[in-house]
Coordinates of N, CA and C in Angstrom, one line a residue:
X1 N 0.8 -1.2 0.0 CA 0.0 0.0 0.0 C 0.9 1.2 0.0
X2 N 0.6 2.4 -0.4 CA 1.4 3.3 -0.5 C 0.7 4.2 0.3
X3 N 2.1 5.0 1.1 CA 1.9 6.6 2.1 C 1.1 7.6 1.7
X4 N -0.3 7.7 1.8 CA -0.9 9.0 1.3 C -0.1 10.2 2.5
X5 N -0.3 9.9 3.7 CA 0.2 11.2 4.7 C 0.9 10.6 5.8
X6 N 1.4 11.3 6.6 CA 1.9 10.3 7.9 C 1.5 11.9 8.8
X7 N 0.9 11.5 9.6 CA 0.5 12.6 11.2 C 0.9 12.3 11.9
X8 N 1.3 12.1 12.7 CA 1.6 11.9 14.7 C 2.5 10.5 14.3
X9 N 1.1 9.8 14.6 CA 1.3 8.2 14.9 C 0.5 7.4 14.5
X10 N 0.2 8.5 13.3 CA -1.2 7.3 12.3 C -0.8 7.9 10.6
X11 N -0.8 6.8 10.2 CA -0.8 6.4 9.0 C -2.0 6.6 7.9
X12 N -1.8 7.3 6.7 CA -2.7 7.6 5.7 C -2.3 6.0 4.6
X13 N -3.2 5.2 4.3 CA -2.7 4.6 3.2 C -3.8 4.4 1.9
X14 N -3.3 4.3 1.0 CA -4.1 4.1 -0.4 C -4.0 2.5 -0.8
X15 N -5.0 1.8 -1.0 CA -5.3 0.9 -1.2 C -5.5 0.5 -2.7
X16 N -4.9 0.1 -3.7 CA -5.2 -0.3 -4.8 C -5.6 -1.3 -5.4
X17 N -7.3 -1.3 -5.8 CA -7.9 -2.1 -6.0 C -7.6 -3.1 -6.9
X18 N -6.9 -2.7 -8.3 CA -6.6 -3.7 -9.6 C -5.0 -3.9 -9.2
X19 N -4.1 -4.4 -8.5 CA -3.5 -4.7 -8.2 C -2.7 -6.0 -9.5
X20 N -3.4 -6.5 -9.5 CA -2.9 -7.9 -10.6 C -3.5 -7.2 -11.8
X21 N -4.1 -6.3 -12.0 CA -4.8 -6.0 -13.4 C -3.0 -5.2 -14.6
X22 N -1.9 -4.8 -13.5 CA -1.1 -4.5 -14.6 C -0.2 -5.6 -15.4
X23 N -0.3 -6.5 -14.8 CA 0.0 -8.1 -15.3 C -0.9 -8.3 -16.7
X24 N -1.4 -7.8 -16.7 CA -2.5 -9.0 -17.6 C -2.6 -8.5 -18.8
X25 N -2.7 -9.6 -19.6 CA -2.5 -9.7 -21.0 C -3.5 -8.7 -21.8
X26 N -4.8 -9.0 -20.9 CA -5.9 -8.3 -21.2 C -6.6 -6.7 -21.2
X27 N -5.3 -6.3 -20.2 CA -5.6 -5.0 -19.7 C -6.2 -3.8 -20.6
X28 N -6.1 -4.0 -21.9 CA -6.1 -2.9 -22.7 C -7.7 -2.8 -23.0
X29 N -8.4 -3.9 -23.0 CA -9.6 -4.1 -23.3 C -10.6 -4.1 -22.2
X30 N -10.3 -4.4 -21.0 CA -10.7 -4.9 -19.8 C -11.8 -3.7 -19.7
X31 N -12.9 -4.1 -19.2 CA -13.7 -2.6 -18.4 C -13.4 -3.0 -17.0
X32 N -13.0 -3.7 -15.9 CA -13.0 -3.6 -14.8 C -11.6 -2.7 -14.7
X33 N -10.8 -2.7 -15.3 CA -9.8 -1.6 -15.4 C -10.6 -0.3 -15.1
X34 N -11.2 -0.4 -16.2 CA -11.5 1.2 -16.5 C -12.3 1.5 -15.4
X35 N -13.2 0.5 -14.9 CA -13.7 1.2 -13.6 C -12.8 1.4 -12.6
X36 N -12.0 0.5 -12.3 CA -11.2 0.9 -11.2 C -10.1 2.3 -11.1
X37 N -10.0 2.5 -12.3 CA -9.2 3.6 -12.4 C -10.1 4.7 -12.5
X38 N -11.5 4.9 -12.4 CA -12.5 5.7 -12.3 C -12.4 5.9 -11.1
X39 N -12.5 5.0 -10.3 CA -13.2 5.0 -8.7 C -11.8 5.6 -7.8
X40 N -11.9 6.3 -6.6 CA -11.0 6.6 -6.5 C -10.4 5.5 -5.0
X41 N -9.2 6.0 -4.5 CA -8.9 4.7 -3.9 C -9.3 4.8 -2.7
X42 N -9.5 3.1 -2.3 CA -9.9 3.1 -0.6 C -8.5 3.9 0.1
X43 N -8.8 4.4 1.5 CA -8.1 4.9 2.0 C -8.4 4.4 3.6
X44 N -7.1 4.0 4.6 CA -7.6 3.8 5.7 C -6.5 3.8 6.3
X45 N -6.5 3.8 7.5 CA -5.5 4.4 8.7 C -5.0 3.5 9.7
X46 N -3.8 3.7 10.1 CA -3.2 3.0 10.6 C -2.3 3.3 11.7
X47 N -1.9 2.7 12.8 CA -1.2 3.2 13.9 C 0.4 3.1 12.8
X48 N 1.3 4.4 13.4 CA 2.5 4.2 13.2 C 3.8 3.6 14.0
X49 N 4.5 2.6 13.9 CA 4.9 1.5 15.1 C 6.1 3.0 15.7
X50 N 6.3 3.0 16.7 CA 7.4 3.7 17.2 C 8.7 3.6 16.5
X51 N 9.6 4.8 16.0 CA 10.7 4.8 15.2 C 10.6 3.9 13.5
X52 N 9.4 3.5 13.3 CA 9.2 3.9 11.9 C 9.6 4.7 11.3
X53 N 10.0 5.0 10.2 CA 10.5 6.5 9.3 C 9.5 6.4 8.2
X54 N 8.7 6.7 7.5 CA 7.9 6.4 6.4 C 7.9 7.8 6.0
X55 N 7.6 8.3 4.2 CA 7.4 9.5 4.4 C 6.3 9.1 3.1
X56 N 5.2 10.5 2.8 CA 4.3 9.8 1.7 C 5.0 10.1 0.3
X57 N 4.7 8.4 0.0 CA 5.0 8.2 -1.3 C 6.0 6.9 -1.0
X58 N 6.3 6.5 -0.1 CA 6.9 5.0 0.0 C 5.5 4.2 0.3
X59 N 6.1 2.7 0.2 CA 4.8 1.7 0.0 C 5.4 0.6 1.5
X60 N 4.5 1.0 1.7 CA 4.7 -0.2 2.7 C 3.7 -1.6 2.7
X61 N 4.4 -3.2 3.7 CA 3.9 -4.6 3.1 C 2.9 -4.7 4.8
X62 N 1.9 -4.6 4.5 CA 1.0 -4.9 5.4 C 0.5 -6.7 5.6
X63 N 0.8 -6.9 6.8 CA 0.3 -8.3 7.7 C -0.9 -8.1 8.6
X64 N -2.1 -9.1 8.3 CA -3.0 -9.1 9.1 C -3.2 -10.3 9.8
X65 N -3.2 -10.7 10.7 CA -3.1 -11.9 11.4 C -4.3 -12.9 11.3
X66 N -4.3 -14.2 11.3 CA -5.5 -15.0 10.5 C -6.2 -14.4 11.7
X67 N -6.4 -15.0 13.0 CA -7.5 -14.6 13.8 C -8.7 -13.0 13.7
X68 N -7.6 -11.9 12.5 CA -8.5 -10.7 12.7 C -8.5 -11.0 11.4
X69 N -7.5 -11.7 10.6 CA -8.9 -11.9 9.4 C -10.2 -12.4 9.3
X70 N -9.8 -13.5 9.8 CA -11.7 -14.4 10.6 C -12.5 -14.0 11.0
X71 N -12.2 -13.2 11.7 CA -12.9 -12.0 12.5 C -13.7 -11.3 11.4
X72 N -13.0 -10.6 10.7 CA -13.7 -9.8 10.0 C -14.8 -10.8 8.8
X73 N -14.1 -11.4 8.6 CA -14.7 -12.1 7.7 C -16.1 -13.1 8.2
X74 N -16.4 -13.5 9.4 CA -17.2 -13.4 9.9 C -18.3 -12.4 10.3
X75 N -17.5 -11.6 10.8 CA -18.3 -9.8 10.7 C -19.2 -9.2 9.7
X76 N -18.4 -9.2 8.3 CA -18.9 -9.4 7.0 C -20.0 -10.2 6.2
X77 N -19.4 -11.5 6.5 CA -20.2 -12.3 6.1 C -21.3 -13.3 6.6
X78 N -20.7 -13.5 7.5 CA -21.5 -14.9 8.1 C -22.8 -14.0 8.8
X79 N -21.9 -13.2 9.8 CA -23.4 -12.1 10.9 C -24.3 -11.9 10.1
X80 N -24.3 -11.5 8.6 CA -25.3 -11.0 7.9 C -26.4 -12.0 7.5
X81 N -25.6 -13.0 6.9 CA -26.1 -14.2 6.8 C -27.0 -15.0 7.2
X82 N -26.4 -15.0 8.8 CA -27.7 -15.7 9.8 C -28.5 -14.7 10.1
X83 N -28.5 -13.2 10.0 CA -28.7 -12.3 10.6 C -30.7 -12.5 9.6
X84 N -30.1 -12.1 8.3 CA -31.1 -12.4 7.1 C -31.7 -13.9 7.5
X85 N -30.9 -15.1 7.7 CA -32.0 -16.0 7.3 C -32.5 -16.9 9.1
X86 N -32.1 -16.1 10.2 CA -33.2 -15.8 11.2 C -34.4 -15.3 11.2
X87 N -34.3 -14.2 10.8 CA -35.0 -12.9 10.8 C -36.1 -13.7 9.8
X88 N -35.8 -14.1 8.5 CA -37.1 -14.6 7.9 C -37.6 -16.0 8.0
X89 N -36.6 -16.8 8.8 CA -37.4 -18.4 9.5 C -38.4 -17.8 10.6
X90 N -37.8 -16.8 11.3 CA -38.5 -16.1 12.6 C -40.2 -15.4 11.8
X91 N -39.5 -14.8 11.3 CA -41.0 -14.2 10.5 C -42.2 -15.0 9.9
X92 N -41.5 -16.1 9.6 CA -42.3 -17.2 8.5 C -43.1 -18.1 9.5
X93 N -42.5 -18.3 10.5 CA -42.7 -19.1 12.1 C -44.1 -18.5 12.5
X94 N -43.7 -17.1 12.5 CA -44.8 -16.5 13.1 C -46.3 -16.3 12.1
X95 N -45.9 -16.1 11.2 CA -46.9 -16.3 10.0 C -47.3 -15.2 9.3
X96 N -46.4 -14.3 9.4 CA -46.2 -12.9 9.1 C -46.6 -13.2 7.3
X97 N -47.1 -11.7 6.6 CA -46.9 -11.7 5.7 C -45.7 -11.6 4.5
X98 N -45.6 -12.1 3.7 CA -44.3 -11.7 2.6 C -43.8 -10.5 2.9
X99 N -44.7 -9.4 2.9 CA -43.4 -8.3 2.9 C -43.4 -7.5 3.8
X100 N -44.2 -8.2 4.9 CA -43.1 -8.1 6.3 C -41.9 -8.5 6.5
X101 N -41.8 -10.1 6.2 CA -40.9 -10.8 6.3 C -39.8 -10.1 5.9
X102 N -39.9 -9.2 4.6 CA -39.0 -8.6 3.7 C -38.1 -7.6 4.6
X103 N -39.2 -7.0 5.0 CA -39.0 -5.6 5.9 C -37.9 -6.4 6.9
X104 N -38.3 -7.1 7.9 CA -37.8 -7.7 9.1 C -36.7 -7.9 8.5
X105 N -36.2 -8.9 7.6 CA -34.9 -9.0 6.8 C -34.1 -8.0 6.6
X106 N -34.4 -7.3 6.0 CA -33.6 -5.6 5.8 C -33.4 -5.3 7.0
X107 N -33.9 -5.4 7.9 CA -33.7 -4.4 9.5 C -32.9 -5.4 9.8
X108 N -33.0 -7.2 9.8 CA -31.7 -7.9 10.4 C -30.7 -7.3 9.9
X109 N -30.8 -7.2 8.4 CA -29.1 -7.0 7.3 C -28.2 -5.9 8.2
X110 N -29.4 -4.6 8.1 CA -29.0 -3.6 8.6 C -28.0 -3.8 10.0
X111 N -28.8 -4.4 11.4 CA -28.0 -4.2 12.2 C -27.3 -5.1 12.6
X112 N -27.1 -6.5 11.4 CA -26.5 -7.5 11.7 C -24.6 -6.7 11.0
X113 N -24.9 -5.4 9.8 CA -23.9 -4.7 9.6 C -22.8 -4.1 10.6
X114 N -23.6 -3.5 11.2 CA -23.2 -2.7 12.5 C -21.6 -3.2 13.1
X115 N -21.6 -4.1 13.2 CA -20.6 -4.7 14.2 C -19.4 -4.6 13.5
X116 N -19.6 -5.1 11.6 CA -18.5 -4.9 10.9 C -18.0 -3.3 10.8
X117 N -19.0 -2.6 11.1 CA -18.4 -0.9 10.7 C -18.1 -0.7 11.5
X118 N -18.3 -0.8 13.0 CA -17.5 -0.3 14.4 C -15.9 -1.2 14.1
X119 N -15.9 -2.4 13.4 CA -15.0 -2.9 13.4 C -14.0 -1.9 12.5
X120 N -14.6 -1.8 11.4 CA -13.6 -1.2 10.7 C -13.2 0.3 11.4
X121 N -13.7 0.4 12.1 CA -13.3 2.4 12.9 C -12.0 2.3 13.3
X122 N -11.0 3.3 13.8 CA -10.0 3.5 14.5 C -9.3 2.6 15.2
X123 N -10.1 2.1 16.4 CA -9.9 1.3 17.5 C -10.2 0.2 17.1
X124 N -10.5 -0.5 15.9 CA -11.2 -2.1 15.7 C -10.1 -2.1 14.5
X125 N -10.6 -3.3 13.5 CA -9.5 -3.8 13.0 C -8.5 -3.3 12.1
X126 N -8.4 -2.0 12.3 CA -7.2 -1.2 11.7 C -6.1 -1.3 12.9
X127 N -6.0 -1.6 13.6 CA -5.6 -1.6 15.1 C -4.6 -2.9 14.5
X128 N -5.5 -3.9 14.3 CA -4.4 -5.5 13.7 C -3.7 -5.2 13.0
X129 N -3.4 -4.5 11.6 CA -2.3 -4.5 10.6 C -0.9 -4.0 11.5
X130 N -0.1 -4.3 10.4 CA 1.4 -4.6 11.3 C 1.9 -4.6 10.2
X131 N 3.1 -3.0 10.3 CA 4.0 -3.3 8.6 C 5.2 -4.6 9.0
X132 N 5.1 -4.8 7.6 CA 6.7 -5.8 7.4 C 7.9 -5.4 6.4
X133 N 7.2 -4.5 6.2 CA 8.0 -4.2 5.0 C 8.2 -3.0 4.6
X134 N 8.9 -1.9 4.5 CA 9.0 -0.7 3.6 C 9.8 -0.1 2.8
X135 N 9.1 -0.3 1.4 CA 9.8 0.5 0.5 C 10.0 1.7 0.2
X136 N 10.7 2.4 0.0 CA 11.2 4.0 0.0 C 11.1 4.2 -1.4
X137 N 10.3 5.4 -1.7 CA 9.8 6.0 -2.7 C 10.9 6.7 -3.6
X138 N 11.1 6.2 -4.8 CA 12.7 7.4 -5.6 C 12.3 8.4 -5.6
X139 N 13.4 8.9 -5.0 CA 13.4 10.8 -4.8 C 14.5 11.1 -5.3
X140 N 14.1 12.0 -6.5 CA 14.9 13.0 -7.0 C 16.0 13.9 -6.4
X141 N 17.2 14.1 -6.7 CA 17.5 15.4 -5.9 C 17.3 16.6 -6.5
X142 N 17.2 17.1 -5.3 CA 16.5 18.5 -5.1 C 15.2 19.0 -5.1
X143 N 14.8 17.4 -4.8 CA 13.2 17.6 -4.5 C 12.5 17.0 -3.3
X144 N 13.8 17.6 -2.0 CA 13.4 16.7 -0.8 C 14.0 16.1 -0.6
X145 N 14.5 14.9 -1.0 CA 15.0 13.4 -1.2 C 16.4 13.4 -1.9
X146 N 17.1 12.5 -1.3 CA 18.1 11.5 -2.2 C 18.2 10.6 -3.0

């Protein structure tokens, strides 16, 4: 991921979505290119480890640990999942009409969500990344850099 900004002790990074798309034989034709180079990049924040040097425009190798991958990916996926197909065995049980059921669904999706977005905030799983790696951006001289 590459240094959008560095503040204090938190980290700006850009996230690039087509990552394998400059590999590919097909690039020239591709429309998932073209969207992706439309959309602009995720961006998300990160603690900076003590005595790190990073400056923006180096790329640094981000590690996420399986347990907060799981995590999330449970968060993501699964919560919603049962979240949805509770909510409408529950509804069907009771003998609710169709688009009740619908309704009640949507409100599970909704706050079965919840848990992944507090996740993703400040203090939740941006907290787990851990750089391994940093690469230093070529700098010109006399533009800052060596």
């Amino acid at each position: 991921m590459k240094v959008v900004a560095v503040s204090g002790d938190r980290l700006q990074l850009a996230a690039d979505r087509a990552a394998g798309c400059t590999a590919c034989a097909m690039r020239k034709g591709c429309g998932a290119v073209e969207l992706a180079a439309a959309a602009r990049p995720d961006l998300i924040e990160i603690a900076r480890p003590d005595g790190l040097a990073v400056t923006a425009g180096d790329e640094v190798e981000l590690l996420l640990p399986g347990g907060s991958f799981l995590a999330a990916v449970a968060l993501a996926y699964l919560l919603p999942t049962l979240g949805v197909v509770g909510a409408a065995a529950g509804g069907l049980a009771l003998g609710l009409p169709d688009p009740w059921v619908a309704l009640l669904c949507l409100l599970a999706l909704a706050l079965a969500l919840v848990p992944f977005g507090r996740a993703g905030r400040r203090d939740g799983l941006q907290n787990a990344f851990r750089i391994v790696a940093v690469h230093r951006a070529a700098r010109l001289p006399g533009c800052g850099g060596t």
